[in-house]
Short mmCIF file of C-alpha atoms in Angstrom, two decimals:
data_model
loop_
_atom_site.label_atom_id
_atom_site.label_comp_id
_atom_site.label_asym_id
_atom_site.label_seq_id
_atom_site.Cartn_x
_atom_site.Cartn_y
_atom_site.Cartn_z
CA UNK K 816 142.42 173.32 145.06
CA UNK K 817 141.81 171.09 142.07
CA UNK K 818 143.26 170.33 139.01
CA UNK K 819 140.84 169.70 135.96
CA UNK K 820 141.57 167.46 133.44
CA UNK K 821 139.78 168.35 130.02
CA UNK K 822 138.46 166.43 127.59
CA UNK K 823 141.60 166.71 124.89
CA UNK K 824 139.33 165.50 122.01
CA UNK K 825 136.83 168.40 122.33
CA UNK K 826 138.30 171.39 124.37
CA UNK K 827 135.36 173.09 124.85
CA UNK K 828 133.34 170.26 126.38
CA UNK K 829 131.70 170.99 129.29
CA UNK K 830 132.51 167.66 130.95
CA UNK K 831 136.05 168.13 133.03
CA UNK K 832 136.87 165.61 136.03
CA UNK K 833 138.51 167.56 139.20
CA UNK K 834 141.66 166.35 139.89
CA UNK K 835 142.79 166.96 143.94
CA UNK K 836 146.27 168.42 144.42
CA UNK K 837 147.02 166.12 146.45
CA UNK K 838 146.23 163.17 144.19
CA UNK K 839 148.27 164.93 141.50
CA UNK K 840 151.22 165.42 143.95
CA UNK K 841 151.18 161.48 144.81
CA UNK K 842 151.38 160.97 141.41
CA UNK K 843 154.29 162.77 140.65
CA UNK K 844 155.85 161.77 143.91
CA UNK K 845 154.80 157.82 142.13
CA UNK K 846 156.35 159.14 138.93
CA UNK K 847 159.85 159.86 141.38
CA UNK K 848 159.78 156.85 143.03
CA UNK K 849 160.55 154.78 139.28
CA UNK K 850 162.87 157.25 138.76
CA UNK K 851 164.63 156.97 141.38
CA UNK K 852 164.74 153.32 141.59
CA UNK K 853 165.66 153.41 137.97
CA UNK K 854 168.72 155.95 138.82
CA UNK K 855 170.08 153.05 141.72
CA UNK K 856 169.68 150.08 139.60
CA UNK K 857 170.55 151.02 136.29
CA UNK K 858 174.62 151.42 136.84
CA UNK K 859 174.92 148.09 137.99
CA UNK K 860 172.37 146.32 135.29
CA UNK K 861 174.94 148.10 133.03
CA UNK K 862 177.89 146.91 134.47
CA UNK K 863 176.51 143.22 133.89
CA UNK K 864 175.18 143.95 130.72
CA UNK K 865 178.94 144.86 129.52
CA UNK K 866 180.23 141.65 131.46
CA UNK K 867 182.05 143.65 134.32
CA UNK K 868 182.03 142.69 137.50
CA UNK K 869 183.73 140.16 139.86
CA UNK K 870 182.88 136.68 138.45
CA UNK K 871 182.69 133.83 141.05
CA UNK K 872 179.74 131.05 141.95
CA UNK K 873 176.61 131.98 143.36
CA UNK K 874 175.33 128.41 145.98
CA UNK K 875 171.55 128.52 145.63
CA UNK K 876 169.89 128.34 149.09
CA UNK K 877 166.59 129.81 148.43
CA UNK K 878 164.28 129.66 145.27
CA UNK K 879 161.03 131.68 144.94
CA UNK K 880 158.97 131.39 142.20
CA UNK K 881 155.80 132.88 141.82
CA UNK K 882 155.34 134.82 138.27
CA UNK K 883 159.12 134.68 137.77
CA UNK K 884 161.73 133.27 140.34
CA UNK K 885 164.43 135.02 142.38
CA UNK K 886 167.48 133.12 144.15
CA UNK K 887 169.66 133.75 147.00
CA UNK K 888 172.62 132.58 148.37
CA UNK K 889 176.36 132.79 148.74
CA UNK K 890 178.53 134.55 146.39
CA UNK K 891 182.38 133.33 146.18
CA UNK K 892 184.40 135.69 143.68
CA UNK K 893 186.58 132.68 141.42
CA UNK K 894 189.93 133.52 143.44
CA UNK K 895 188.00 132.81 146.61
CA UNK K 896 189.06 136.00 148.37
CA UNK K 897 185.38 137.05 148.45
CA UNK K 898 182.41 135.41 150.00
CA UNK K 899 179.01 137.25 150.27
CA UNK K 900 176.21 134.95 152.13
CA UNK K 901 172.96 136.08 151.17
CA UNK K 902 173.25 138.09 147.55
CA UNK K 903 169.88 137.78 145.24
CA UNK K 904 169.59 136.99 141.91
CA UNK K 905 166.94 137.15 139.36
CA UNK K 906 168.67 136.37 136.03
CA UNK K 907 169.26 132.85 136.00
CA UNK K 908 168.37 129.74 134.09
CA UNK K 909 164.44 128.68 135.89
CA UNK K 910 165.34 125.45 136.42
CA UNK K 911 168.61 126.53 138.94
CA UNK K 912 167.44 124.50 142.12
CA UNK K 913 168.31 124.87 145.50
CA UNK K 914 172.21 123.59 146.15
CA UNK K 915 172.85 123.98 142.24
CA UNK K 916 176.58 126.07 142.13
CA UNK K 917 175.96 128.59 138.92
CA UNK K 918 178.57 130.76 137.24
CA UNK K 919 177.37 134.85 138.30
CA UNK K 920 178.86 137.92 137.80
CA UNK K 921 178.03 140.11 141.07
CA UNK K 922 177.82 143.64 140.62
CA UNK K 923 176.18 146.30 143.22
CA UNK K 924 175.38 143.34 146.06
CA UNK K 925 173.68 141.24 143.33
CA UNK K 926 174.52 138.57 140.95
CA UNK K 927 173.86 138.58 137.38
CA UNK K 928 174.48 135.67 134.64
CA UNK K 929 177.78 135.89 133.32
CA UNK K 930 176.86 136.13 129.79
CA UNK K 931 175.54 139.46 130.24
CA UNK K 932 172.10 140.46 131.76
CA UNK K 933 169.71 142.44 129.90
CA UNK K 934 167.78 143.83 133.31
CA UNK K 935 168.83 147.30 132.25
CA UNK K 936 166.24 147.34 129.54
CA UNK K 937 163.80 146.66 132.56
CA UNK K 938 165.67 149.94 134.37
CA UNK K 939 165.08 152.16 131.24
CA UNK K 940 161.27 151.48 130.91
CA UNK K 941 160.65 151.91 134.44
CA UNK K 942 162.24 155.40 134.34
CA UNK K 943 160.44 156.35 131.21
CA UNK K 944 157.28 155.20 133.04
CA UNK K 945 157.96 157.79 135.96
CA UNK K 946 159.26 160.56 133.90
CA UNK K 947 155.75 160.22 131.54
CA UNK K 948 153.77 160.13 134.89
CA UNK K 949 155.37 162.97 135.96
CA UNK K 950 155.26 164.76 132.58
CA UNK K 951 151.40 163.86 132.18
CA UNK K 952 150.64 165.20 135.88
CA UNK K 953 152.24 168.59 135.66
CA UNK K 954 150.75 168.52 132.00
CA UNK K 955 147.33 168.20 133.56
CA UNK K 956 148.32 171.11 135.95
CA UNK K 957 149.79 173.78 134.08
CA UNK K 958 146.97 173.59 131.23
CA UNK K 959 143.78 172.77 133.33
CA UNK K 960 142.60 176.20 133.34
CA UNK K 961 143.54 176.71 137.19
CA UNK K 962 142.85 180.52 138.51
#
């Protein structure tokens, strides 16, 4: 079975491009996966956002930077009664170095800056992303002139 995409600028153009169903289910199953992802990482992106969450220190022990950096390393809440050895962070200042002691708000088993984070935004897109995906593949399949 294929799907067919047509041609949306002149409909009655002979020139359509088979789409396999499969291919059009692993998009939509694509489409899912930044929804999903979206659905687990928005609440706490939120949370920081609004400034909630247990505030503490964040020890650097690793720093990767490639096209953006990521840290890890232990969380201790600012009463001391927690202490979380290896939470990740993304939203700091790019010049944190390894043994700096930063101010973080952790939220969900990550730490955000304690100003607020604006990762959220990042959340939102990727959802839209999967929902258009999604909306564009069963698009393509419900008006491809299947039999």
């Amino acid at each position: 079975m294929y799907l067919l995409v047509v041609d949306g600028s002149n409909p009655d153009a002979a020139s359509r491009e088979g789409i396999p169903s499969g291919c059009a289910i692993v998009f939509v199953l694509f489409g899912l996966v930044f929804v999903l992802a979206g659905v687990r990482w928005i609440g706490p992106a939120l949370q920081a956002a609004k400034g909630e969450g247990i505030r503490g220190t964040l020890t650097i022990e690793t720093r990767n930077c490639r096209k953006g950096c990521d840290w890890s390393g232990e969380f201790v809440s600012s009463d001391g009664r927690l202490r979380v050895a290896d939470v990740h962070t993304d939203d700091l200042n790019h010049k944190t170095q390894v043994g700096d002691r930063v101010a973080v708000l952790y939220v969900g088993d990550k730490a955000y800056a304690p100003e607020g984070s604006t990762e959220w935004l990042g959340w939102v897109v990727a959802m839209l992303v999967g929902v258009a995906i999604m909306g564009w593949m069963i698009w393509v399949w419900r008006f491809s002139g299947r039999s």
